[in-house]
Amino acid sequence: MNKLPCSLLLATSLFLMGSPAFAGGLENWQFDARQNRLEFTTEDGVQPKAQLVANPTRLVIDLPGITWGRPKLNQAAGGAFRSVRIAQFDPYTTRIVVELAPGYTLDPQQVKFRGITARQWMVQLPNPQAIATSPSPVPSGNNTSTPSVAIVSTPPSVNSSNSDSQAPSVNRRPWQAPASRPDPGSAAVATGLTTIETVELASNGSQLVIRGNQSLDYNANWDRASAAYRITLNSAQLSPNIRRPQLRPGSPILNLQIRQENPRTVSLLVQPASGVQINGISQLTQQSVALQLQRNRQPVLTPPGNVGSIPVPLPPRTTTPPVSNPLPSQLPRVPSGRLVVVVDPGHGGPDPGAVGIGGLQEKEIVLDIGIKVANLLQQQGIQAVLTRQDDRDLDLEPRVQMAEQVNATAFVSIHANSISLSRPDISGLETYYYQSGAELAQAIHQNVLAATGIPDRRVRTARFYVLRRTSMPSVLVEVGFVTGRDDALRLSDPAYRSQMAEAIVRGILQYLQRSARS
């Protein structure tokens, strides 16, 4: 049990505090119900994520990369606030939930986060508002109630073994297909499992379609703990080459998790985007089902049964950013009078590369940095060639061939590193070369270290395909660990990615100048 200061023993229902003895990555916390204010401090920097969930109304705050390390905490609050709960949501995320008393809600647009430092945060909540009485929503796909600002209509509660889940269950046994002779060599016959091959957005984003190689046995309900719609596929396994949807800006889905829960169960957790309503799930064919998604047009203030994301600003930098050295103005001249640098953002398309804390994807980070590098080089009069300019699939050999065809002066491949999510303490810069790229690697590496202050994990040699098969000086830059608590936070910041790109360009230019003199 958390202990309260003696002066607060008479106000335990109004002012709650957390003792560091009960925290792991969460050093301390306190909630003042009189001031509508939550404050918390973590051992390391964090970028919180927040949403307002209704029925009952609760503010849900996730702290990626922060561990709780204790049993679930549930403390009563007071007034219009019912309780504060803290628990380990998944192995790498601590969740704080501030639940309101029945009959009250909050305006999500008035919930304000302020990062005092990257470790210390304050959340100011508005005054709770009484909810106007309205008819209970009908748990049907043909919901004609007024659309809501914050996304999803949650049906009435039903019996559930999970106290954090609340929704009507949908259960469908597999269709009975006509008798046929299966292929003796198929994986389905060998394992007795349906292989989930595709999860994709269809019908202009109005459906999320799940396809398997045989009959689907599924159930679906709202998962209160995650504020997501859970689809459970029984007697199923994920294909090693499963096709997943690309969740771009404007997608009807904010977040999608697809995972193999156990050897015979696949689950999907679907978080709709703001203004999108889930209208249930239906079976399209024997081997496919569709989650129905509907965009609302006239948002209103969070009535019961809705979920809404809340913007959280980036935390302030904990160190003074280094002074950026200007890019060299005098470019080297080579005999041909022409400089060409091929910039290679790794991965792309169905290959996300490394996936780190909070779902941070390598392919998105390196594409952003790569485009910035190419633009800066072009501004300096150097012809920059990108191996990919968008989210497309590209094998290694075409990247090499592109560099050879343009007779590139240098080849710079940009990647992000990863390790087990159980090691968020590991962050840092690594730069690789094979034979002729040592000087280029050193120039880029030293400039990035000086510009960003990222930990130094050294320049190394490696036999990466794109380094071995290119004839010009070539390097591969690992700009940080998406699984690292510090690196993931920085790489999520567009300003930091710009800083990284400028440092890479500065290293390239220094190398070219030195090469021209030799």
Short mmCIF file of C-alpha atoms in Angstrom, two decimals:
data_model
loop_
_atom_site.label_atom_id
_atom_site.label_comp_id
_atom_site.label_asym_id
_atom_site.label_seq_id
_atom_site.Cartn_x
_atom_site.Cartn_y
_atom_site.Cartn_z
CA MET A 1 0.00 0.00 0.00
CA ASN A 2 1.22 3.49 -0.82
CA LYS A 3 1.73 5.72 2.18
CA LEU A 4 0.44 9.27 2.33
CA PRO A 5 2.01 12.18 4.24
CA CYS A 6 0.41 12.75 7.63
CA SER A 7 -0.91 16.13 6.54
CA LEU A 8 -2.90 14.41 3.84
CA LEU A 9 -4.41 11.57 5.84
CA LEU A 10 -7.71 13.47 5.96
CA ALA A 11 -7.72 14.06 2.23
CA THR A 12 -6.84 10.68 0.82
CA SER A 13 -9.86 10.75 -1.46
CA LEU A 14 -8.72 14.00 -3.00
CA PHE A 15 -4.93 13.77 -3.24
CA LEU A 16 -3.23 10.50 -4.16
CA MET A 17 0.51 9.88 -4.26
CA GLY A 18 2.72 7.03 -5.36
CA SER A 19 5.73 5.90 -3.39
CA PRO A 20 8.93 5.21 -5.34
CA ALA A 21 9.15 1.90 -3.48
CA PHE A 22 6.25 0.68 -5.59
CA ALA A 23 7.63 1.88 -8.91
CA GLY A 24 9.98 0.41 -11.48
CA GLY A 25 10.50 2.79 -14.36
CA LEU A 26 7.81 5.01 -12.85
CA GLU A 27 9.60 6.83 -10.03
CA ASN A 28 6.60 8.57 -8.48
CA TRP A 29 3.15 9.95 -9.24
CA GLN A 30 0.45 11.99 -7.62
CA PHE A 31 -3.13 12.91 -8.46
CA ASP A 32 -4.81 15.96 -6.96
CA ALA A 33 -8.58 15.64 -7.44
CA ARG A 34 -9.10 19.18 -6.14
CA GLN A 35 -6.88 20.64 -8.87
CA ASN A 36 -7.79 18.02 -11.54
CA ARG A 37 -4.06 17.42 -11.97
CA LEU A 38 -1.92 14.33 -12.47
CA GLU A 39 1.86 14.48 -12.15
CA PHE A 40 4.36 11.68 -12.69
CA THR A 41 8.11 11.19 -13.00
CA THR A 42 9.90 8.35 -14.78
CA GLU A 43 13.45 7.07 -14.46
CA ASP A 44 14.12 7.79 -18.13
CA GLY A 45 12.65 10.09 -20.75
CA VAL A 46 9.27 9.06 -22.13
CA GLN A 47 6.78 10.19 -24.79
CA PRO A 48 3.33 9.50 -23.30
CA LYS A 49 0.35 8.48 -25.42
CA ALA A 50 -3.16 9.31 -24.26
CA GLN A 51 -6.79 8.71 -25.11
CA LEU A 52 -10.17 9.29 -23.53
CA VAL A 53 -12.27 6.15 -23.27
CA ALA A 54 -15.93 6.11 -22.32
CA ASN A 55 -18.44 3.77 -20.70
CA PRO A 56 -17.16 4.46 -18.07
CA THR A 57 -15.22 7.64 -18.90
CA ARG A 58 -11.51 7.30 -18.19
CA LEU A 59 -8.30 8.97 -19.24
CA VAL A 60 -5.83 6.31 -20.39
CA ILE A 61 -2.13 7.25 -20.47
CA ASP A 62 0.47 4.82 -21.84
CA LEU A 63 4.17 5.21 -21.06
CA PRO A 64 6.18 3.27 -23.70
CA GLY A 65 9.49 1.89 -22.46
CA ILE A 66 8.52 2.32 -18.80
CA THR A 67 8.06 -0.67 -16.49
CA TRP A 68 5.86 -0.81 -13.41
CA GLY A 69 7.19 -4.03 -11.91
CA ARG A 70 4.44 -4.36 -9.29
CA PRO A 71 0.88 -5.73 -9.07
CA LYS A 72 -1.89 -3.59 -10.46
CA LEU A 73 -2.60 -0.54 -8.29
CA ASN A 74 -6.17 0.70 -7.83
CA GLN A 75 -6.77 3.66 -5.51
CA ALA A 76 -10.00 5.56 -4.90
CA ALA A 77 -9.94 9.26 -5.76
CA GLY A 78 -12.86 11.50 -4.84
CA GLY A 79 -15.49 13.88 -6.08
CA ALA A 80 -16.13 13.44 -9.81
CA PHE A 81 -13.07 11.15 -10.05
CA ARG A 82 -13.62 7.54 -9.12
CA SER A 83 -10.12 6.04 -9.07
CA VAL A 84 -6.56 5.97 -10.33
CA ARG A 85 -5.18 2.67 -11.62
CA ILE A 86 -1.61 1.81 -12.62
CA ALA A 87 -0.54 -1.48 -14.20
CA GLN A 88 1.84 -3.06 -16.67
CA PHE A 89 -0.15 -2.95 -19.93
CA ASP A 90 2.42 -5.02 -21.85
CA PRO A 91 6.04 -5.98 -21.08
CA TYR A 92 7.30 -2.57 -22.21
CA THR A 93 4.43 -0.19 -21.40
CA THR A 94 3.07 1.15 -18.12
CA ARG A 95 -0.55 2.30 -18.19
CA ILE A 96 -2.11 4.96 -15.94
CA VAL A 97 -5.91 5.18 -15.89
CA VAL A 98 -7.86 8.02 -14.27
CA GLU A 99 -11.50 6.92 -14.14
CA LEU A 100 -14.36 9.36 -13.59
CA ALA A 101 -17.37 8.70 -11.39
CA PRO A 102 -20.48 7.39 -13.18
CA GLY A 103 -22.36 10.09 -15.04
CA TYR A 104 -19.34 12.30 -15.77
CA THR A 105 -17.15 12.87 -18.81
CA LEU A 106 -14.36 15.18 -20.00
CA ASP A 107 -13.76 17.26 -23.09
CA PRO A 108 -10.67 15.51 -24.61
CA GLN A 109 -9.63 18.75 -26.31
CA GLN A 110 -9.19 20.36 -22.89
CA VAL A 111 -6.86 17.69 -21.49
CA LYS A 112 -3.43 19.34 -21.52
CA PHE A 113 -0.07 17.57 -21.20
CA ARG A 114 3.07 19.50 -20.29
CA GLY A 115 6.54 17.98 -20.28
CA ILE A 116 8.54 19.83 -17.63
CA THR A 117 11.43 17.59 -18.65
CA ALA A 118 11.49 14.36 -20.67
CA ARG A 119 11.13 12.53 -17.33
CA GLN A 120 8.68 14.79 -15.51
CA TRP A 121 5.13 15.35 -16.79
CA MET A 122 2.03 17.20 -15.65
CA VAL A 123 -1.47 16.50 -16.99
CA GLN A 124 -4.13 19.13 -16.38
CA LEU A 125 -7.69 17.84 -16.69
CA PRO A 126 -10.70 20.12 -17.24
CA ASN A 127 -13.63 20.16 -14.84
CA PRO A 128 -15.71 17.00 -15.32
CA GLN A 129 -19.07 17.49 -17.02
CA ALA A 130 -22.29 15.67 -16.25
CA ILE A 131 -23.49 13.45 -19.09
CA ALA A 132 -26.96 14.14 -20.40
CA THR A 133 -29.22 11.13 -20.17
CA SER A 134 -29.79 9.49 -23.53
CA PRO A 135 -31.15 6.17 -24.75
CA SER A 136 -28.77 3.25 -24.52
CA PRO A 137 -27.09 2.45 -27.82
CA VAL A 138 -28.30 -0.60 -29.66
CA PRO A 139 -25.55 -3.17 -30.22
CA SER A 140 -26.11 -3.39 -33.94
CA GLY A 141 -24.21 -2.73 -37.13
CA ASN A 142 -27.00 -0.35 -38.18
CA ASN A 143 -26.39 2.28 -35.53
CA THR A 144 -28.18 5.50 -36.48
CA SER A 145 -27.25 7.50 -33.38
CA THR A 146 -25.54 10.87 -33.64
CA PRO A 147 -21.89 10.51 -34.70
CA SER A 148 -19.26 11.35 -32.12
CA VAL A 149 -15.98 13.15 -32.08
CA ALA A 150 -14.05 10.45 -30.55
CA ILE A 151 -14.54 7.43 -32.48
CA VAL A 152 -16.23 4.32 -31.44
CA SER A 153 -19.67 3.39 -30.19
CA THR A 154 -19.24 0.89 -27.36
CA PRO A 155 -22.24 -1.40 -26.88
CA PRO A 156 -23.66 -2.32 -23.45
CA SER A 157 -21.75 -4.59 -21.12
CA VAL A 158 -22.07 -8.37 -21.35
CA ASN A 159 -20.69 -11.20 -19.28
CA SER A 160 -16.95 -11.48 -19.62
CA SER A 161 -14.17 -13.16 -17.73
CA ASN A 162 -11.98 -10.12 -18.32
CA SER A 163 -12.90 -7.27 -15.99
CA ASP A 164 -11.16 -4.86 -18.36
CA SER A 165 -13.27 -5.89 -21.36
CA GLN A 166 -16.72 -4.62 -22.12
CA ALA A 167 -18.62 -5.41 -25.30
CA PRO A 168 -21.05 -7.86 -26.81
CA SER A 169 -19.23 -10.94 -27.97
CA VAL A 170 -19.49 -12.04 -31.58
CA ASN A 171 -18.84 -15.73 -32.10
CA ARG A 172 -18.76 -17.46 -35.46
CA ARG A 173 -17.94 -21.09 -36.02
CA PRO A 174 -16.30 -21.85 -39.36
CA TRP A 175 -18.55 -22.38 -42.36
CA GLN A 176 -19.14 -25.98 -43.33
CA ALA A 177 -17.49 -26.35 -46.70
CA PRO A 178 -18.48 -29.05 -49.18
CA ALA A 179 -16.53 -32.24 -48.74
CA SER A 180 -13.28 -32.16 -50.70
CA ARG A 181 -9.97 -33.93 -50.69
CA PRO A 182 -7.31 -31.63 -49.14
CA ASP A 183 -3.80 -31.38 -50.43
CA PRO A 184 -1.80 -33.84 -48.28
CA GLY A 185 1.19 -31.52 -48.38
CA SER A 186 -0.58 -28.39 -47.23
CA ALA A 187 0.36 -26.70 -43.95
CA ALA A 188 -3.30 -26.58 -42.95
CA VAL A 189 -3.61 -30.37 -43.17
CA ALA A 190 -0.36 -30.85 -41.29
CA THR A 191 -1.26 -28.51 -38.44
CA GLY A 192 -5.05 -28.41 -38.49
CA LEU A 193 -4.79 -24.62 -38.41
CA THR A 194 -6.10 -21.89 -40.68
CA THR A 195 -3.23 -19.74 -41.97
CA ILE A 196 -4.00 -16.01 -41.89
CA GLU A 197 -2.53 -14.73 -45.15
CA THR A 198 -3.83 -11.17 -45.57
CA VAL A 199 -5.10 -8.30 -43.44
CA GLU A 200 -5.94 -5.30 -45.62
CA LEU A 201 -8.07 -2.19 -45.88
CA ALA A 202 -10.68 -2.47 -48.63
CA SER A 203 -13.66 -0.60 -50.09
CA ASN A 204 -12.00 2.80 -49.78
CA GLY A 205 -11.13 2.21 -46.16
CA SER A 206 -14.62 1.17 -45.07
CA GLN A 207 -13.57 -2.41 -44.29
CA LEU A 208 -10.65 -4.19 -42.67
CA VAL A 209 -10.64 -7.58 -44.39
CA ILE A 210 -9.00 -10.67 -42.89
CA ARG A 211 -8.36 -13.62 -45.21
CA GLY A 212 -7.20 -17.15 -44.42
CA ASN A 213 -6.51 -20.25 -46.46
CA GLN A 214 -9.55 -22.06 -45.09
CA SER A 215 -12.60 -21.58 -42.84
CA LEU A 216 -12.34 -18.93 -40.11
CA ASP A 217 -13.48 -19.50 -36.52
CA TYR A 218 -13.60 -16.10 -34.83
CA ASN A 219 -15.06 -14.00 -32.05
CA ALA A 220 -14.90 -10.26 -31.50
CA ASN A 221 -15.55 -7.79 -28.69
CA TRP A 222 -14.37 -4.51 -27.20
CA ASP A 223 -11.27 -4.81 -25.06
CA ARG A 224 -11.61 -2.23 -22.31
CA ALA A 225 -8.02 -2.53 -21.13
CA SER A 226 -6.57 -1.57 -24.51
CA ALA A 227 -9.48 0.60 -25.71
CA ALA A 228 -9.38 -1.44 -28.90
CA TYR A 229 -11.68 -3.80 -30.78
CA ARG A 230 -10.31 -7.32 -30.36
CA ILE A 231 -10.78 -9.97 -33.03
CA THR A 232 -9.74 -13.46 -31.94
CA LEU A 233 -9.13 -16.10 -34.61
CA ASN A 234 -9.23 -19.60 -33.15
CA SER A 235 -7.32 -22.57 -34.56
CA ALA A 236 -5.24 -20.14 -36.59
CA GLN A 237 -1.65 -19.20 -37.28
CA LEU A 238 0.01 -16.22 -38.97
CA SER A 239 1.61 -16.74 -42.34
CA PRO A 240 5.34 -15.89 -42.31
CA ASN A 241 4.58 -13.69 -45.35
CA ILE A 242 1.36 -12.13 -44.09
CA ARG A 243 0.36 -8.95 -45.94
CA ARG A 244 -0.50 -6.09 -43.58
CA PRO A 245 -2.13 -2.74 -44.33
CA GLN A 246 -0.07 0.45 -44.51
CA LEU A 247 -1.52 2.87 -41.96
CA ARG A 248 -0.81 6.22 -43.57
CA PRO A 249 -1.99 9.63 -42.35
CA GLY A 250 -5.76 9.81 -42.80
CA SER A 251 -6.16 6.06 -42.38
CA PRO A 252 -9.39 5.00 -40.65
CA ILE A 253 -7.26 2.94 -38.26
CA LEU A 254 -5.02 4.64 -35.73
CA ASN A 255 -3.22 1.51 -34.54
CA LEU A 256 -3.34 -2.17 -35.51
CA GLN A 257 -1.65 -5.02 -33.67
CA ILE A 258 -1.57 -8.48 -35.24
CA ARG A 259 -0.04 -11.17 -33.11
CA GLN A 260 0.16 -14.90 -32.49
CA GLU A 261 -1.20 -15.15 -28.94
CA ASN A 262 -0.37 -18.85 -28.65
CA PRO A 263 0.32 -21.68 -31.12
CA ARG A 264 -3.38 -21.94 -32.01
CA THR A 265 -4.73 -18.40 -31.60
CA VAL A 266 -4.24 -15.19 -33.58
CA SER A 267 -5.54 -11.86 -32.32
CA LEU A 268 -6.01 -8.42 -33.85
CA LEU A 269 -6.36 -5.26 -31.76
CA VAL A 270 -7.91 -2.45 -33.83
CA GLN A 271 -7.89 1.16 -32.62
CA PRO A 272 -9.96 3.35 -34.95
CA ALA A 273 -8.84 6.84 -35.83
CA SER A 274 -10.66 9.88 -34.52
CA GLY A 275 -14.07 10.22 -36.15
CA VAL A 276 -14.28 6.56 -37.18
CA GLN A 277 -16.92 4.17 -35.86
CA ILE A 278 -16.75 0.39 -35.83
CA ASN A 279 -20.02 -1.15 -36.97
CA GLY A 280 -19.30 -4.77 -36.18
CA ILE A 281 -17.78 -7.67 -38.07
CA SER A 282 -19.30 -9.81 -40.80
CA GLN A 283 -18.30 -12.86 -42.80
CA LEU A 284 -17.71 -12.19 -46.49
CA THR A 285 -16.82 -15.68 -47.67
CA GLN A 286 -15.87 -19.00 -46.16
CA GLN A 287 -12.28 -17.77 -45.81
CA SER A 288 -12.69 -14.05 -45.10
CA VAL A 289 -14.31 -11.67 -42.63
CA ALA A 290 -14.62 -7.87 -42.67
CA LEU A 291 -14.59 -5.33 -39.87
CA GLN A 292 -16.95 -2.52 -40.89
CA LEU A 293 -15.53 1.02 -40.50
CA GLN A 294 -17.62 4.17 -40.83
CA ARG A 295 -16.43 7.78 -40.77
CA ASN A 296 -18.57 10.21 -38.80
CA ARG A 297 -19.21 13.67 -40.20
CA GLN A 298 -20.56 15.78 -37.35
CA PRO A 299 -18.50 15.32 -34.18
CA VAL A 300 -20.02 16.01 -30.76
CA LEU A 301 -18.59 15.98 -27.27
CA THR A 302 -17.69 12.48 -26.13
CA PRO A 303 -20.97 10.84 -25.10
CA PRO A 304 -20.90 7.47 -23.28
CA GLY A 305 -19.33 4.70 -25.29
CA ASN A 306 -16.65 6.54 -27.24
CA VAL A 307 -12.89 6.69 -27.48
CA GLY A 308 -10.78 9.67 -28.44
CA SER A 309 -7.07 10.22 -28.88
CA ILE A 310 -5.48 13.14 -27.06
CA PRO A 311 -2.44 14.94 -28.50
CA VAL A 312 0.67 14.91 -26.31
CA PRO A 313 3.46 17.39 -27.08
CA LEU A 314 7.04 16.24 -27.42
CA PRO A 315 9.03 16.61 -24.20
CA PRO A 316 11.64 19.36 -23.96
CA ARG A 317 15.19 18.41 -24.79
CA THR A 318 17.14 17.41 -21.72
CA THR A 319 20.40 18.74 -23.09
CA THR A 320 21.28 21.91 -24.89
CA PRO A 321 21.33 21.10 -28.59
CA PRO A 322 24.80 21.45 -30.05
CA VAL A 323 25.53 24.39 -32.29
CA SER A 324 24.99 23.31 -35.85
CA ASN A 325 28.05 23.84 -38.00
CA PRO A 326 27.19 25.34 -41.38
CA LEU A 327 27.40 23.03 -44.35
CA PRO A 328 30.58 23.56 -46.36
CA SER A 329 30.04 26.18 -49.03
CA GLN A 330 32.99 25.19 -51.23
CA LEU A 331 32.34 21.81 -52.81
CA PRO A 332 35.13 19.64 -54.15
CA ARG A 333 35.72 19.36 -57.88
CA VAL A 334 36.33 15.99 -59.43
CA PRO A 335 37.77 15.29 -62.90
CA SER A 336 34.36 14.63 -64.40
CA GLY A 337 32.99 17.81 -62.86
CA ARG A 338 30.11 15.73 -61.54
CA LEU A 339 29.30 14.38 -58.07
CA VAL A 340 26.59 11.77 -57.55
CA VAL A 341 25.63 10.34 -54.18
CA VAL A 342 23.13 7.49 -53.96
CA VAL A 343 21.06 7.67 -50.77
CA ASP A 344 19.50 4.35 -49.83
CA PRO A 345 16.69 4.34 -47.21
CA GLY A 346 16.51 0.72 -46.08
CA HIS A 347 13.53 -1.65 -46.22
CA GLY A 348 10.09 -0.40 -47.38
CA GLY A 349 6.73 -1.70 -48.51
CA PRO A 350 5.72 -4.89 -46.70
CA ASP A 351 9.13 -4.99 -45.03
CA PRO A 352 9.01 -2.56 -42.07
CA GLY A 353 12.55 -3.35 -40.97
CA ALA A 354 13.00 -3.16 -37.22
CA VAL A 355 9.90 -2.39 -35.15
CA GLY A 356 10.59 -0.79 -31.81
CA ILE A 357 9.03 0.91 -28.82
CA GLY A 358 5.50 2.12 -29.47
CA GLY A 359 5.46 0.43 -32.89
CA LEU A 360 8.17 2.74 -34.25
CA GLN A 361 9.08 1.40 -37.72
CA GLU A 362 12.54 1.55 -39.20
CA LYS A 363 11.32 1.99 -42.78
CA GLU A 364 9.45 5.21 -41.94
CA ILE A 365 12.30 6.78 -39.96
CA VAL A 366 14.99 6.10 -42.55
CA LEU A 367 12.83 7.23 -45.46
CA ASP A 368 12.28 10.59 -43.77
CA ILE A 369 16.00 10.97 -43.00
CA GLY A 370 16.99 9.78 -46.49
CA ILE A 371 14.75 12.29 -48.26
CA LYS A 372 16.15 15.08 -46.08
CA VAL A 373 19.73 14.00 -46.88
CA ALA A 374 19.00 13.95 -50.61
CA ASN A 375 17.38 17.40 -50.52
CA LEU A 376 20.31 18.91 -48.61
CA LEU A 377 22.82 17.41 -51.04
CA GLN A 378 20.87 18.81 -53.97
CA GLN A 379 20.95 22.24 -52.33
CA GLN A 380 24.73 21.97 -52.19
CA GLY A 381 24.97 21.24 -55.90
CA ILE A 382 25.43 17.48 -55.63
CA GLN A 383 23.23 15.15 -57.64
CA ALA A 384 21.43 12.93 -55.12
CA VAL A 385 19.71 9.74 -56.22
CA LEU A 386 17.25 8.05 -53.85
CA THR A 387 16.82 4.28 -54.20
CA ARG A 388 13.23 4.76 -52.98
CA GLN A 389 11.21 7.93 -52.48
CA ASP A 390 8.11 6.34 -50.99
CA ASP A 391 6.97 3.26 -49.10
CA ARG A 392 7.74 0.62 -51.70
CA ASP A 393 9.33 -2.81 -51.70
CA LEU A 394 12.86 -2.94 -53.12
CA ASP A 395 15.30 -5.84 -53.04
CA LEU A 396 18.99 -5.37 -52.35
CA GLU A 397 20.28 -6.02 -55.87
CA PRO A 398 18.25 -3.22 -57.53
CA ARG A 399 19.72 -0.79 -54.99
CA VAL A 400 23.21 -1.85 -55.97
CA GLN A 401 22.41 -1.70 -59.67
CA MET A 402 21.03 1.81 -59.32
CA ALA A 403 24.31 2.99 -57.79
CA GLU A 404 26.33 1.29 -60.54
CA GLN A 405 24.17 2.63 -63.37
CA VAL A 406 24.58 6.26 -62.30
CA ASN A 407 28.29 5.74 -61.66
CA ALA A 408 27.87 7.08 -58.13
CA THR A 409 30.69 8.86 -56.32
CA ALA A 410 29.47 7.44 -53.00
CA PHE A 411 26.71 5.19 -51.69
CA VAL A 412 25.09 5.87 -48.29
CA SER A 413 22.57 3.35 -46.95
CA ILE A 414 20.48 4.53 -43.98
CA HIS A 415 19.04 2.09 -41.45
CA ALA A 416 17.88 1.95 -37.83
CA ASN A 417 19.09 -0.65 -35.38
CA SER A 418 17.23 -2.92 -32.98
CA ILE A 419 17.71 -5.44 -30.24
CA SER A 420 15.27 -7.22 -27.95
CA LEU A 421 12.57 -4.95 -26.54
CA SER A 422 13.69 -6.24 -23.15
CA ARG A 423 16.85 -4.09 -23.55
CA PRO A 424 15.57 -0.50 -23.84
CA ASP A 425 18.81 0.63 -22.19
CA ILE A 426 20.78 0.09 -25.42
CA SER A 427 21.00 3.09 -27.75
CA GLY A 428 23.68 4.48 -30.02
CA LEU A 429 25.15 5.08 -33.47
CA GLU A 430 26.88 2.42 -35.56
CA THR A 431 28.41 3.00 -39.01
CA TYR A 432 29.56 0.18 -41.28
CA TYR A 433 31.81 -0.15 -44.31
CA TYR A 434 33.35 -3.09 -46.14
CA GLN A 435 36.54 -2.13 -47.99
CA SER A 436 36.68 1.26 -49.66
CA GLY A 437 34.30 3.18 -47.41
CA ALA A 438 36.40 3.61 -44.24
CA GLU A 439 37.03 7.35 -44.65
CA LEU A 440 33.45 8.07 -45.62
CA ALA A 441 32.21 6.07 -42.63
CA GLN A 442 34.49 7.94 -40.22
CA ALA A 443 33.46 11.35 -41.59
CA ILE A 444 29.74 10.63 -41.27
CA HIS A 445 30.09 8.93 -37.89
CA GLN A 446 32.05 11.75 -36.28
CA ASN A 447 29.70 14.44 -37.58
CA VAL A 448 26.62 12.63 -36.29
CA LEU A 449 28.23 12.15 -32.86
CA ALA A 450 29.12 15.84 -32.67
CA ALA A 451 25.70 17.04 -33.82
CA THR A 452 23.41 14.80 -31.80
CA GLY A 453 25.30 13.57 -28.74
CA ILE A 454 24.14 10.03 -29.48
CA PRO A 455 26.19 7.26 -27.76
CA ASP A 456 29.14 6.02 -29.83
CA ARG A 457 28.95 2.35 -30.80
CA ARG A 458 31.89 2.71 -33.19
CA VAL A 459 32.65 2.40 -36.87
CA ARG A 460 32.75 -1.25 -37.88
CA THR A 461 33.37 -3.46 -40.88
CA ALA A 462 30.62 -5.77 -42.14
CA ARG A 463 29.83 -7.86 -45.19
CA PHE A 464 26.42 -6.35 -45.89
CA TYR A 465 25.27 -7.04 -49.44
CA VAL A 466 25.01 -3.40 -50.49
CA LEU A 467 28.53 -2.76 -49.19
CA ARG A 468 30.14 -5.78 -50.81
CA ARG A 469 28.47 -5.43 -54.20
CA THR A 470 28.94 -1.69 -54.84
CA SER A 471 32.17 -0.59 -56.53
CA MET A 472 32.25 2.95 -55.11
CA PRO A 473 32.94 3.93 -51.45
CA SER A 474 29.88 2.72 -49.56
CA VAL A 475 28.65 2.91 -45.98
CA LEU A 476 25.66 1.80 -43.97
CA VAL A 477 24.61 4.12 -41.14
CA GLU A 478 22.53 2.74 -38.26
CA VAL A 479 21.06 6.00 -36.94
CA GLY A 480 19.95 4.55 -33.59
CA PHE A 481 18.00 1.77 -31.91
CA VAL A 482 14.22 1.82 -32.35
CA THR A 483 14.19 -0.50 -29.34
CA GLY A 484 16.27 1.90 -27.27
CA ARG A 485 14.41 4.12 -24.83
CA ASP A 486 16.52 7.19 -25.63
CA ASP A 487 16.94 6.60 -29.37
CA ALA A 488 13.26 5.77 -29.95
CA LEU A 489 12.21 9.00 -28.28
CA ARG A 490 14.62 11.05 -30.38
CA LEU A 491 13.94 9.28 -33.66
CA SER A 492 10.21 9.92 -33.20
CA ASP A 493 10.96 13.66 -33.32
CA PRO A 494 11.01 15.14 -36.87
CA ALA A 495 13.34 17.92 -35.67
CA TYR A 496 15.85 15.35 -34.47
CA ARG A 497 15.65 13.47 -37.77
CA SER A 498 16.43 16.74 -39.56
CA GLN A 499 19.42 17.20 -37.27
CA MET A 500 20.56 13.67 -38.08
CA ALA A 501 20.21 14.28 -41.82
CA GLU A 502 22.24 17.51 -41.65
CA ALA A 503 25.03 15.70 -39.81
CA ILE A 504 25.12 12.90 -42.38
CA VAL A 505 25.33 15.45 -45.19
CA ARG A 506 28.10 17.33 -43.43
CA GLY A 507 30.07 14.08 -43.19
CA ILE A 508 29.52 13.30 -46.87
CA LEU A 509 30.70 16.77 -47.91
CA GLN A 510 33.79 16.62 -45.72
CA TYR A 511 34.69 13.26 -47.23
CA LEU A 512 34.23 14.59 -50.78
CA GLN A 513 36.39 17.61 -50.05
CA ARG A 514 39.18 15.49 -48.63
CA SER A 515 38.97 13.06 -51.54
CA ALA A 516 39.28 15.94 -54.02
CA ARG A 517 42.48 17.13 -52.33
CA SER A 518 44.16 13.73 -52.33
#
